[in-house]
Tab-separated table of C-alpha atoms in Angstrom:
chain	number	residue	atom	x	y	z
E	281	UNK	CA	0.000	0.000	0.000
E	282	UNK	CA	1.257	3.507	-0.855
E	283	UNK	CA	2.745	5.197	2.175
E	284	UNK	CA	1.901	8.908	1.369
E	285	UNK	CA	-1.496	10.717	-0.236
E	286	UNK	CA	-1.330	14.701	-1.608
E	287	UNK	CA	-4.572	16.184	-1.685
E	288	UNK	CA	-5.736	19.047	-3.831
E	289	UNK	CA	-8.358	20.092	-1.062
E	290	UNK	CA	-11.407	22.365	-1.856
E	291	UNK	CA	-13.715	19.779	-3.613
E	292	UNK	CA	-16.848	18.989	-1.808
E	293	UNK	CA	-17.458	14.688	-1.254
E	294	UNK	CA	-20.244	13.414	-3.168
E	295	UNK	CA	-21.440	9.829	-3.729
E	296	UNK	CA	-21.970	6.471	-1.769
E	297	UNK	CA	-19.846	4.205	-0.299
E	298	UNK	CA	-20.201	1.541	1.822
E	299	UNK	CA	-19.047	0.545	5.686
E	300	UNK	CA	-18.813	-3.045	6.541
E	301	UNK	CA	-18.287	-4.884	10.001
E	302	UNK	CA	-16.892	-2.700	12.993
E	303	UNK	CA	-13.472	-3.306	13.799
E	304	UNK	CA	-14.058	-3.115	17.154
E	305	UNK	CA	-16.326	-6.159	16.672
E	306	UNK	CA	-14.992	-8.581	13.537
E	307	UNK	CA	-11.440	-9.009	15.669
E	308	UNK	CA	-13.125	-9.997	18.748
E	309	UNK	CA	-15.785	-12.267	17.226
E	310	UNK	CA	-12.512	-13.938	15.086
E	311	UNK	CA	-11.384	-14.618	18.969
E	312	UNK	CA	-14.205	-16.049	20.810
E	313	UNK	CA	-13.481	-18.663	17.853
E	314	UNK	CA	-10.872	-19.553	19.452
E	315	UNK	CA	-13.121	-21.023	22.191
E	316	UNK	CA	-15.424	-23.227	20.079
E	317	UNK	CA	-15.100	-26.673	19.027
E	318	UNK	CA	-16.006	-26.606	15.597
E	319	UNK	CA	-15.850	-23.868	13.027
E	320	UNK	CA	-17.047	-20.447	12.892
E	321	UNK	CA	-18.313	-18.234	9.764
E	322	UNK	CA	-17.936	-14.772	10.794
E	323	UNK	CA	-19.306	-12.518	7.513
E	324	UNK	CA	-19.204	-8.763	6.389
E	325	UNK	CA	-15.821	-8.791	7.969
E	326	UNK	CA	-13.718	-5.355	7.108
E	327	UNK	CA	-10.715	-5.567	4.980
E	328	UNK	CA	-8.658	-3.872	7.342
E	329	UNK	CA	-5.106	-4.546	8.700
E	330	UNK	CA	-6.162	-5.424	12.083
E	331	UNK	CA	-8.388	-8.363	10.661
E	332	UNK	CA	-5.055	-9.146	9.341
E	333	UNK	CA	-2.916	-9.400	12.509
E	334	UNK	CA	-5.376	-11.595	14.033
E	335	UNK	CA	-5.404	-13.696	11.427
E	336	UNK	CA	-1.848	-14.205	11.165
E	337	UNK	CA	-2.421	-14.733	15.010
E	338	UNK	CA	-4.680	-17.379	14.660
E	339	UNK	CA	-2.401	-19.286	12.558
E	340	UNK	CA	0.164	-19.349	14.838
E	341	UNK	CA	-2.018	-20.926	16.985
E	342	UNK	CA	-3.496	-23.323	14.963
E	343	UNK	CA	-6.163	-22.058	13.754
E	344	UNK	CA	-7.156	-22.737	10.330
E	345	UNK	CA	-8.699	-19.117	8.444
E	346	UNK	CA	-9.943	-19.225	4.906
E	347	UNK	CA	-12.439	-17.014	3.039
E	348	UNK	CA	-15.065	-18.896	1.717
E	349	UNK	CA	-16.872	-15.406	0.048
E	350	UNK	CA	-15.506	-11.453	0.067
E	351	UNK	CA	-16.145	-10.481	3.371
E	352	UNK	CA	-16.306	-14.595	5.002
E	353	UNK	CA	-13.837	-15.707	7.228
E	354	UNK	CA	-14.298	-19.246	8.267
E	355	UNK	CA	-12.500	-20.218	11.808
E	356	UNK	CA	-11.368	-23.524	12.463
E	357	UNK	CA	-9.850	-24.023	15.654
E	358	UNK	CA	-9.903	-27.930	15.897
E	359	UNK	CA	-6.077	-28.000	15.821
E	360	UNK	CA	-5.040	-25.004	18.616
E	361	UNK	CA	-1.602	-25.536	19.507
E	362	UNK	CA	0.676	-23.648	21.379
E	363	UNK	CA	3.434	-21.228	20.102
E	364	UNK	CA	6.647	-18.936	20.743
E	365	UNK	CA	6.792	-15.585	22.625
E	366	UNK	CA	8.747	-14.299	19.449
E	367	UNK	CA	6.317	-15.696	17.064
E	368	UNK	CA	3.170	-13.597	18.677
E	369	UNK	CA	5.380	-10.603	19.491
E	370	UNK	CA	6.377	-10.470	15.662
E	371	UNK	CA	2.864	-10.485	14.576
E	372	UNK	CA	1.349	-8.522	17.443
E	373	UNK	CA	3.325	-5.383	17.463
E	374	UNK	CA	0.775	-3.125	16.509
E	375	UNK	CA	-2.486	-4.439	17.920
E	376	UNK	CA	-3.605	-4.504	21.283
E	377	UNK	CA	-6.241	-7.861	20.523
E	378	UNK	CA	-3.596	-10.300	21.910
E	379	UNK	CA	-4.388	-9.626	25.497
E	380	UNK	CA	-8.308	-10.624	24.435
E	381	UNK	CA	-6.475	-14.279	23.351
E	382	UNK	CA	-5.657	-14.780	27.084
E	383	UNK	CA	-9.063	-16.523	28.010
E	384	UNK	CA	-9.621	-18.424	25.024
E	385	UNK	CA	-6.328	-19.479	25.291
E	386	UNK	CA	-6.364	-20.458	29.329
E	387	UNK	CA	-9.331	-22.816	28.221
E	388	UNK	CA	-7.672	-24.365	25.451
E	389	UNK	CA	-4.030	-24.602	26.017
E	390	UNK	CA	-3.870	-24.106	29.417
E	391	UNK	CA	-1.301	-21.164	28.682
E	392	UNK	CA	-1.542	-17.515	27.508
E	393	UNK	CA	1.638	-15.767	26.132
E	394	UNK	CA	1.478	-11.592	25.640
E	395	UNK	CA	4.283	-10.036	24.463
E	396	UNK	CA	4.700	-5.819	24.454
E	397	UNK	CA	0.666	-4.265	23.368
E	398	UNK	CA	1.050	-1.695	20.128
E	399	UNK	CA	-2.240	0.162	19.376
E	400	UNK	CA	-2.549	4.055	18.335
E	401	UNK	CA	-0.729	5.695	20.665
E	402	UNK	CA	-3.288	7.783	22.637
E	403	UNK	CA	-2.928	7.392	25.949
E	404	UNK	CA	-1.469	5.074	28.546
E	405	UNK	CA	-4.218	2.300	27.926
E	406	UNK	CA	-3.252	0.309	30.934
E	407	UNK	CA	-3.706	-3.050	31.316
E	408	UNK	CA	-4.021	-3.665	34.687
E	409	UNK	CA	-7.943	-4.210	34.490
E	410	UNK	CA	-7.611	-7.192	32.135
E	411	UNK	CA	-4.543	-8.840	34.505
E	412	UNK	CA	-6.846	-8.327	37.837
E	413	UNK	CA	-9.684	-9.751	36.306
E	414	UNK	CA	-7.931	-12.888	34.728
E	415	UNK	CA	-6.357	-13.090	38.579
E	416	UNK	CA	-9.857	-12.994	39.680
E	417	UNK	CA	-10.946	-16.101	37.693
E	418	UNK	CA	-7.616	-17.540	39.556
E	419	UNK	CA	-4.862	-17.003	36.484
E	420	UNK	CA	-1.444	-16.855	37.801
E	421	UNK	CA	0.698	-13.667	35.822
E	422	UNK	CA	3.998	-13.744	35.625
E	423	UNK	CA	6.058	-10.997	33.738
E	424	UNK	CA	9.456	-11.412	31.723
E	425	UNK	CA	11.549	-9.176	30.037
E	426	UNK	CA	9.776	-11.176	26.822
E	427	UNK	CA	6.406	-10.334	28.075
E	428	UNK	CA	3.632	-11.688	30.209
E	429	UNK	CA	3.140	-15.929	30.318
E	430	UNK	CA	-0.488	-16.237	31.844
E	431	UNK	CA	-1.287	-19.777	33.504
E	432	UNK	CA	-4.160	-21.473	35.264
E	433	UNK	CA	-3.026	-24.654	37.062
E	434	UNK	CA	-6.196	-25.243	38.703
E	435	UNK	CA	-8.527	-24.143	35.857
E	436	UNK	CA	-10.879	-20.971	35.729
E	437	UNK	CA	-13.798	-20.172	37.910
E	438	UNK	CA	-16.197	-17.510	37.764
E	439	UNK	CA	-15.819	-14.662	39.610
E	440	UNK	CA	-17.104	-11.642	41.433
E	441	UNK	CA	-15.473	-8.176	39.145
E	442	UNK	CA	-16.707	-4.866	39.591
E	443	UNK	CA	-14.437	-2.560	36.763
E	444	UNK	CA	-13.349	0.661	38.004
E	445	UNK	CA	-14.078	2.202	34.873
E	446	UNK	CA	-16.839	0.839	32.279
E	447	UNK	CA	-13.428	-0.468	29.667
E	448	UNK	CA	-14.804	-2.426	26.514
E	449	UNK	CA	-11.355	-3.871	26.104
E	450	UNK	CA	-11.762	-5.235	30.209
E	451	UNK	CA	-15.476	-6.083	29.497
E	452	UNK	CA	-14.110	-8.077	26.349
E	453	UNK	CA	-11.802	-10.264	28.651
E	454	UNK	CA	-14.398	-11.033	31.204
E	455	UNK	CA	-16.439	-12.750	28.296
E	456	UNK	CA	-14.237	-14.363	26.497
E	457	UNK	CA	-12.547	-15.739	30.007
E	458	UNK	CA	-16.010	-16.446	32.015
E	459	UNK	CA	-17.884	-18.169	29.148
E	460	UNK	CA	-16.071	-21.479	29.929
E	461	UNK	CA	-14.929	-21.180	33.824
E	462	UNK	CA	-16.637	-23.159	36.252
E	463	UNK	CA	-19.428	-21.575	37.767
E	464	UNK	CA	-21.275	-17.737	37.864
E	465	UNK	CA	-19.546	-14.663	37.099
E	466	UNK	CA	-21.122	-11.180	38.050
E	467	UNK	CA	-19.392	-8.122	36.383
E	468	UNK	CA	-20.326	-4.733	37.080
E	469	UNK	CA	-19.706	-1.685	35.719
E	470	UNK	CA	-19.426	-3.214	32.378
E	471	UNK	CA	-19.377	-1.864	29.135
E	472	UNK	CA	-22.232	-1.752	27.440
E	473	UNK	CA	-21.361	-0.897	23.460
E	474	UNK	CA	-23.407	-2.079	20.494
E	475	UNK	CA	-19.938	-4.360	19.821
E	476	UNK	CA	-20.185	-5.414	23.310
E	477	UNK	CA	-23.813	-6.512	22.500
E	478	UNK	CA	-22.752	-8.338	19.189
E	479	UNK	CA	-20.217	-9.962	20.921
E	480	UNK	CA	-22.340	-11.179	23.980
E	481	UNK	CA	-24.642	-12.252	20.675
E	482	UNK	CA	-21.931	-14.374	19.425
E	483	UNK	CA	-20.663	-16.112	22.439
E	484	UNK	CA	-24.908	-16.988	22.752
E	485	UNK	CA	-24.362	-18.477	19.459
E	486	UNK	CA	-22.334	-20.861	20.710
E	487	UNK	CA	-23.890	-22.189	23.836
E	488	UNK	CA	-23.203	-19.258	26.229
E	489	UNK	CA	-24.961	-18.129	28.990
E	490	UNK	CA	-25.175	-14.892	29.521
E	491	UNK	CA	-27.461	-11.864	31.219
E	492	UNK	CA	-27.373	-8.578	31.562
E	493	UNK	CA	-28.874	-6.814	33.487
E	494	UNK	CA	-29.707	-2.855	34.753
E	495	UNK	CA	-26.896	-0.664	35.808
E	496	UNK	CA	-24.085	-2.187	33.961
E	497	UNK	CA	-24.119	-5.560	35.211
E	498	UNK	CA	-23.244	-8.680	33.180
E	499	UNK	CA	-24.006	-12.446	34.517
E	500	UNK	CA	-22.049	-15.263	32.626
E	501	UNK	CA	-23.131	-18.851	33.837
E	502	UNK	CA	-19.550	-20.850	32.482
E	503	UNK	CA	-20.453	-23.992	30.614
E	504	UNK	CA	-18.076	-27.135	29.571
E	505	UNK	CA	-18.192	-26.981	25.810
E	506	UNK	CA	-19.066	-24.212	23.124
E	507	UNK	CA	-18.931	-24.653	19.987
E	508	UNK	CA	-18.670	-22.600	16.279
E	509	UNK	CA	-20.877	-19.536	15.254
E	510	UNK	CA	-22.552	-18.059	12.167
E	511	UNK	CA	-22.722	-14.282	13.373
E	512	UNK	CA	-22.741	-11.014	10.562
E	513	UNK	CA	-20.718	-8.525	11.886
E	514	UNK	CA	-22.793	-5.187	13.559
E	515	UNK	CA	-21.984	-2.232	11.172
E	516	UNK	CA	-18.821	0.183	11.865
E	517	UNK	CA	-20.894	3.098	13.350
E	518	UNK	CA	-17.177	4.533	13.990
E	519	UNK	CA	-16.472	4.555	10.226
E	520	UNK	CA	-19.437	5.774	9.323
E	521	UNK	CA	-19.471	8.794	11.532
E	522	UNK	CA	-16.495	9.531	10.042
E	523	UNK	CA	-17.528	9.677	6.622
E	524	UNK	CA	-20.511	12.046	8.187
E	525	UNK	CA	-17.793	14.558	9.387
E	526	UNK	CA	-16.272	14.094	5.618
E	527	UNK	CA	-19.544	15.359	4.025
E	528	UNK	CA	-19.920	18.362	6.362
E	529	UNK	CA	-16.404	19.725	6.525
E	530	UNK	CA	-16.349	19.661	2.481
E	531	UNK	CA	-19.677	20.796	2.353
E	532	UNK	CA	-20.701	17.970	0.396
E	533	UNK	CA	-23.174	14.770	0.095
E	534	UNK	CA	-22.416	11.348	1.286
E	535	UNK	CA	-24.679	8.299	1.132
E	536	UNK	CA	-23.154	6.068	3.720
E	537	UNK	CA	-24.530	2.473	2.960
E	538	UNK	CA	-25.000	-0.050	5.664
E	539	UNK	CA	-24.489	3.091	8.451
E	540	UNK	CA	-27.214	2.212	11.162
E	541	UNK	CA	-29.298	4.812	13.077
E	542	UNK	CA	-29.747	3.456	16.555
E	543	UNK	CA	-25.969	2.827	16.850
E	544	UNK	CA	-25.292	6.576	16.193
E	545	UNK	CA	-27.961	8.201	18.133
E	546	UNK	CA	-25.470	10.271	20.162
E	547	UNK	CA	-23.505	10.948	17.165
E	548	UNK	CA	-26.364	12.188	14.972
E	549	UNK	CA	-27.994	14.943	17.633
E	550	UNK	CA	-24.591	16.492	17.760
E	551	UNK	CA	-24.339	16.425	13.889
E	552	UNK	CA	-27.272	18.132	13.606
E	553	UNK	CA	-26.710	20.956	16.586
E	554	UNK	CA	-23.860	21.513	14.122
E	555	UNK	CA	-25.769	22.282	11.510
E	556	UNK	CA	-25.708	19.365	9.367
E	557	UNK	CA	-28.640	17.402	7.788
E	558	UNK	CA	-28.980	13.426	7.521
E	559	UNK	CA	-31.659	11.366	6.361
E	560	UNK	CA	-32.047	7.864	7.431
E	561	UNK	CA	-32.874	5.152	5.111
E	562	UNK	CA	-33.128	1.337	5.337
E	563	UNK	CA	-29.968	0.840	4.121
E	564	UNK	CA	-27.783	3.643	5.447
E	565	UNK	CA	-27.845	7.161	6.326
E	566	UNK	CA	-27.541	9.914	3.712
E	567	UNK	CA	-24.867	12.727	5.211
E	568	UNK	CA	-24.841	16.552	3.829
E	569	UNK	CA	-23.940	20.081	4.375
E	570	UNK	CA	-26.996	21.919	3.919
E	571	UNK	CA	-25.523	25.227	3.322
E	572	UNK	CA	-25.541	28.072	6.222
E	573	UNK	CA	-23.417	28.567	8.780
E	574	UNK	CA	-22.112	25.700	11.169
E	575	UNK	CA	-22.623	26.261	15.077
E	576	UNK	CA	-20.487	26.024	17.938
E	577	UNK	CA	-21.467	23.130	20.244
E	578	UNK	CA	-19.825	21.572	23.756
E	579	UNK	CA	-19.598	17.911	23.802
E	580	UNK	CA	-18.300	15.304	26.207
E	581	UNK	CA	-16.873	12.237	25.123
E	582	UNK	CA	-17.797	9.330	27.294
E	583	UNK	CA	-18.713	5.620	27.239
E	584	UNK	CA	-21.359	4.219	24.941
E	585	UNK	CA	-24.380	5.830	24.958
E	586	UNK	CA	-22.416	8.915	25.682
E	587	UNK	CA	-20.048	10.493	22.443
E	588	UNK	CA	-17.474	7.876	21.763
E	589	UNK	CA	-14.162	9.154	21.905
E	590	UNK	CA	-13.402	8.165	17.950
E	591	UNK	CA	-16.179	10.976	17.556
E	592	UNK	CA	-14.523	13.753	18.747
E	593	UNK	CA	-11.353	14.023	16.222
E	594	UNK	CA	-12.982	14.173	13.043
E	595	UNK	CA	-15.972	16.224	14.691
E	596	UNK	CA	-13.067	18.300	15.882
E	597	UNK	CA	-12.075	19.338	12.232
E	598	UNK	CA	-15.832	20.242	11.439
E	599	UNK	CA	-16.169	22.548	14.076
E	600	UNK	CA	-13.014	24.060	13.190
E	601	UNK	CA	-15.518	25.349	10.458
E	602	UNK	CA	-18.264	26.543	13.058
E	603	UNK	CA	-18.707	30.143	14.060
E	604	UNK	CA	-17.782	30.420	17.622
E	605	UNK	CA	-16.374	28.518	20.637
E	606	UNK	CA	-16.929	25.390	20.957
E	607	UNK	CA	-15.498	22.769	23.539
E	608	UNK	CA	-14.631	19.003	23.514
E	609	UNK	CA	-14.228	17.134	26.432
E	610	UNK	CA	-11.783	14.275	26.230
E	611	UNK	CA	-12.782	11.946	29.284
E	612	UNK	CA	-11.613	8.341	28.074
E	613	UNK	CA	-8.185	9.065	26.772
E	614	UNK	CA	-5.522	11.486	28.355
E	615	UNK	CA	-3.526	12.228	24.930
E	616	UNK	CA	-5.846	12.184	22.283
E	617	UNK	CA	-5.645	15.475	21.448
E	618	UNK	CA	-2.327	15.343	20.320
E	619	UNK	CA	-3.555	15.211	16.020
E	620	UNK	CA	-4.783	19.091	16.888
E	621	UNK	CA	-0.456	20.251	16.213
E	622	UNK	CA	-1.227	19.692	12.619
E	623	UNK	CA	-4.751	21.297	12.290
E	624	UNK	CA	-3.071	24.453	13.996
E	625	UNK	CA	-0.515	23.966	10.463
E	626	UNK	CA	-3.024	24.186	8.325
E	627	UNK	CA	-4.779	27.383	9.778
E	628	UNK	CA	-7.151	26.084	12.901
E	629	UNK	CA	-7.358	27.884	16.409
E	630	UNK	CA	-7.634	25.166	18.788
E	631	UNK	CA	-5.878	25.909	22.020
E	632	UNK	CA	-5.940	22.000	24.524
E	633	UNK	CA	-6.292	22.624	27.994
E	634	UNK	CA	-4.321	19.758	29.334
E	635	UNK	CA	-6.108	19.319	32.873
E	636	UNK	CA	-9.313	20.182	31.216
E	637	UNK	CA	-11.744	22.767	32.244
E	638	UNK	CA	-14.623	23.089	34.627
E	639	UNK	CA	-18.311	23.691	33.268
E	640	UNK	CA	-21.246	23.846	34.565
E	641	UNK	CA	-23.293	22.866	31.827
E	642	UNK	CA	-21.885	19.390	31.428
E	643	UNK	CA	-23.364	16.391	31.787
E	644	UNK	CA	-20.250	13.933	32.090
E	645	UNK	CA	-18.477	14.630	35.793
E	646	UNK	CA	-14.797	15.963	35.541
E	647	UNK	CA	-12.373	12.922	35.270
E	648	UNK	CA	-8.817	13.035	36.398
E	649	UNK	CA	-7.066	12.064	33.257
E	650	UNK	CA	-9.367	14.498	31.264
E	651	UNK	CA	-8.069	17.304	28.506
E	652	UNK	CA	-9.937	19.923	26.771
E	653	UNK	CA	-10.313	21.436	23.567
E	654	UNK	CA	-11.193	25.149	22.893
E	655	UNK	CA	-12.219	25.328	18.877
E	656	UNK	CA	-12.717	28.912	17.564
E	657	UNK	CA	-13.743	29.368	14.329
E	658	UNK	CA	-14.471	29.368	11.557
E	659	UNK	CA	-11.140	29.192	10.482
E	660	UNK	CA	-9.952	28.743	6.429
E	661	UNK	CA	-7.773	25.658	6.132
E	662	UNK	CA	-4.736	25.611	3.672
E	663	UNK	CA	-2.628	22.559	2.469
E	664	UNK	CA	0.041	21.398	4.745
E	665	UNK	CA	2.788	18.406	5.191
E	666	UNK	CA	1.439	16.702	8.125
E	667	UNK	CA	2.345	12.869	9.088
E	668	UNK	CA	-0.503	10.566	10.668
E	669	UNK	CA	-0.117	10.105	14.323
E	670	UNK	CA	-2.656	7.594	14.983
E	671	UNK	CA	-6.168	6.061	13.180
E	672	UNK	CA	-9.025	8.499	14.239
E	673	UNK	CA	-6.267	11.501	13.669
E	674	UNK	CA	-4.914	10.116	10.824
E	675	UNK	CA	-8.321	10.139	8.587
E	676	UNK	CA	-9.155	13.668	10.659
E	677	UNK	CA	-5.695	14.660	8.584
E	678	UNK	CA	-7.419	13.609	5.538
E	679	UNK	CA	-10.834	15.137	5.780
E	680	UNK	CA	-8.792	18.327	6.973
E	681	UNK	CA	-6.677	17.912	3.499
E	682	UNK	CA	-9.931	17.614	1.681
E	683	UNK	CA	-11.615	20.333	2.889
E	684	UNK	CA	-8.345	23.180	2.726
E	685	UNK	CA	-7.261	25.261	0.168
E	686	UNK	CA	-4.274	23.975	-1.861
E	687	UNK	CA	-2.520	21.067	-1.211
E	688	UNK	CA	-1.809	18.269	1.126
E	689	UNK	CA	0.886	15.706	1.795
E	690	UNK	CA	-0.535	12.939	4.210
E	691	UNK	CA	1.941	10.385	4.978
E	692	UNK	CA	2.331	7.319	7.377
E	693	UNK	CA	-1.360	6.190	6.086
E	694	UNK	CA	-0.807	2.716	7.419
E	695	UNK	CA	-2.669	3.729	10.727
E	696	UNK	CA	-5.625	4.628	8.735
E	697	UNK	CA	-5.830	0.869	7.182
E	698	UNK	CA	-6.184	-0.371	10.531
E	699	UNK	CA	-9.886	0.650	11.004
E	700	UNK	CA	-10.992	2.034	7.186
E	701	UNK	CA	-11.434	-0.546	4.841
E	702	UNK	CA	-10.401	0.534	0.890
E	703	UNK	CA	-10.079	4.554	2.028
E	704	UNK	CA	-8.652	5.416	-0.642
E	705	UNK	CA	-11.194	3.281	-2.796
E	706	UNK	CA	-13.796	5.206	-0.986
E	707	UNK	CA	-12.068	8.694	-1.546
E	708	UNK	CA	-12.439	8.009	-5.420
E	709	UNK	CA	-15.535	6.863	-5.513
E	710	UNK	CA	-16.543	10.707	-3.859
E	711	UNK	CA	-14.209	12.287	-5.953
E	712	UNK	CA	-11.480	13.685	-3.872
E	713	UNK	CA	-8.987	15.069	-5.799
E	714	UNK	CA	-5.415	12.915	-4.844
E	715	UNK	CA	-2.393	11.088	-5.789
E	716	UNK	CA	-0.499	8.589	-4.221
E	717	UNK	CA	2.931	8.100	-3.699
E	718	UNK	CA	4.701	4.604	-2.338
């Protein structure tokens, strides 16, 4: 894949294009595989580098993937054996899925091996909630300068976990371990995304047992034996709400097939206090710039069904087209604001407040690790050299590049392939004006 795009911004998006599985779902769901005893047909998976890494993952341990159909993977897991730390730190480097293998892996093998976590670099991401937790269901961790060797001597058994903070990567682990340990697990203060509910819809597939329940709280009754799934993948409302904040920033008109209203909700009232339209149709939401003046607006990211915090970056860009003030409130990761250095090169005023600010007209409570950014606009954007620092940034970059005068060099766009399937597929298709250079 080329390495570099330059943008001759100005054009406004027009067209369709279409999202497939989440991310955040297909390379959990190509997990939980792991614990079945047949295969598994996962379908409308993304063709995204993530999918991938897992893949490769998989076949390290065993598992046999093949794609039946575009879009099919089929899972067979029959022959899990175990591997090398060198082998899964040489295909892992830049994903943070391998800790979700632990479980699976405990249950199988007996033995979980995690080397050194890559991931976007946004914050500290710690992974202390999945290691208590697997402790919980009576895992023994030990750490090595290769990386962390997980064990369970005397098997798993459900547990009693109350998260301090509502993580879908912790929630993910308490599934994929408790599904299979003896006895009941309660978990509370889970998190509660639609991926979260397609996953807890694929681990039913397979013989799971699993409730939840008001105020966050997840039972899992453990059972002896699952085995494979047939699941389609829930659609990538993250994708697709970036495409949104492509249409508005370039003024233009983008049907997003396969885009789902009630996974966006959040998304969509804050699209429209900007000022843009949307209709919703059975098979995707249409996305435009009616013409007029954006607005200012505050926001709060938060857990689902607050504003996720992949929102906020390429809303960020939009509202650097707004007239006014307006404020985000980073609450889930403490350096996600770092993309904003190249905005400010091509022309925006967007000032962080590293320890955040207080508000009274908030509605998510101030949070220690918590930053906050001041947008005043509107602001003309001109062409810049900027390199991507991270996924949500990284396509931020490019819907910056689209909508500023002159021209754009993006480069480092392997970050973007991580989470947006045929980008620069899709970019055609609405007529962007670009080039691409290896």
């Amino acid at each position: 894949m080329a390495d570099t795009i330059v943008i001759e911004g100005g054009k406004p998006l027009r067209g369709r294009i279409e999202v497939r599985g989440a991310k955040n779902l297909a390379t959990k769901a190509m997990v939980a595989a792991l614990l079945g005893d047949t295969p598994s047909l996962l379908q409308d998976v993304p063709d995204i580098s993530d999918v991938t890494i897992v893949t490769r993952m998989l076949n390290a341990y065993g598992v046999a993937v093949s794609s039946p159909a575009e879009g099919e993977l089929l899972l067979d897991p029959v022959n899990v054996a175990r591997t090398h730390f060198d082998t899964i730190d040489a295909l892992a480097g830049s994903s943070r899925v391998p800790i979700l293998f632990c479980g699976p892996l405990l249950h199988r093998l007996g033995e979980a091996l995690i080397p050194d976590l890559g991931g976007c670099r946004i914050g500290d991401r710690p992974i202390d909630f999945h290691m208590d937790a697997l402790r919980a269901f009576g895992a023994i961790v030990d750490k090595s300068y290769e990386g962390i060797r997980i064990t369970a001597p005397n098997g798993l058994h459900g547990a009693n976990i109350e998260l301090p903070f509502p993580s879908v990567g912790a929630t993910e682990q308490v599934l994929l371990t408790a599904v299979r340990a003896q006895g009941v697990t309660e978990l509370k203060n889970a998190a509660i995304e639609p991926e979260i509910m397609d996953l807890i819809a694929v681990l039913q597939k397979m013989g799971a047992i699993i409730w939840t329940e008001a105020n966050r709280t997840i039972f899992i009754e453990g059972v002896d034996q699952l085995s494979g799934y047939t699941h389609r993948a829930i659609s990538d409302r993250n994708e697709a709400a970036s495409w949104a904040a492509a249409a508005l920033v370039t003024q233009g008109d983008i049907f997003v097939g396969g885009a789902k209203q009630q996974d966006l909700l959040t998304f969509l009232n804050v699209f429209r206090k900007v000022g843009g339209a949307f209709e919703v149709h059975e098979d995707g939401i249409r996305f435009w710039h009616p013409g007029g003046p954006l607005k200012p607006v505050q926001v709060e990211t938060d857990v689902h069904p607050g504003f996720m915090t992949d929102w906020q970056q390429p809303l960020i860009v939009a509202l650097t087209q707004a007239e006014g003030v307006s404020i985000v409130h980073e609450t889930v990761y403490e350096n996600r604001f770092g993309f904003t250095d190249a905005l400010h090169q091509m022309g925006a005023d967007i000032v962080v407040h590293k320890d955040g600010l207080e508000s009274v007209t908030r509605r998510v409570p101030r949070r220690k690790l918590e930053q906050a950014a001041v947008i005043t606009g509107p602001t003309p954007l001109h062409g810049a050299e900027v390199e991507v620092p991270d996924l949500r940034g990284g396509f931020s970059y490019l819907i910056a590049a689209l909508a500023a005068d002159g021209v754009s060099r993006v480069t480092n766009l392997g970050p973007i392939a991580r989470g947006y399937e045929h980008f620069v597929e899709k970019l055609e298709a609405l007529g962007a004006d670009f080039t691409l250079e290896a």
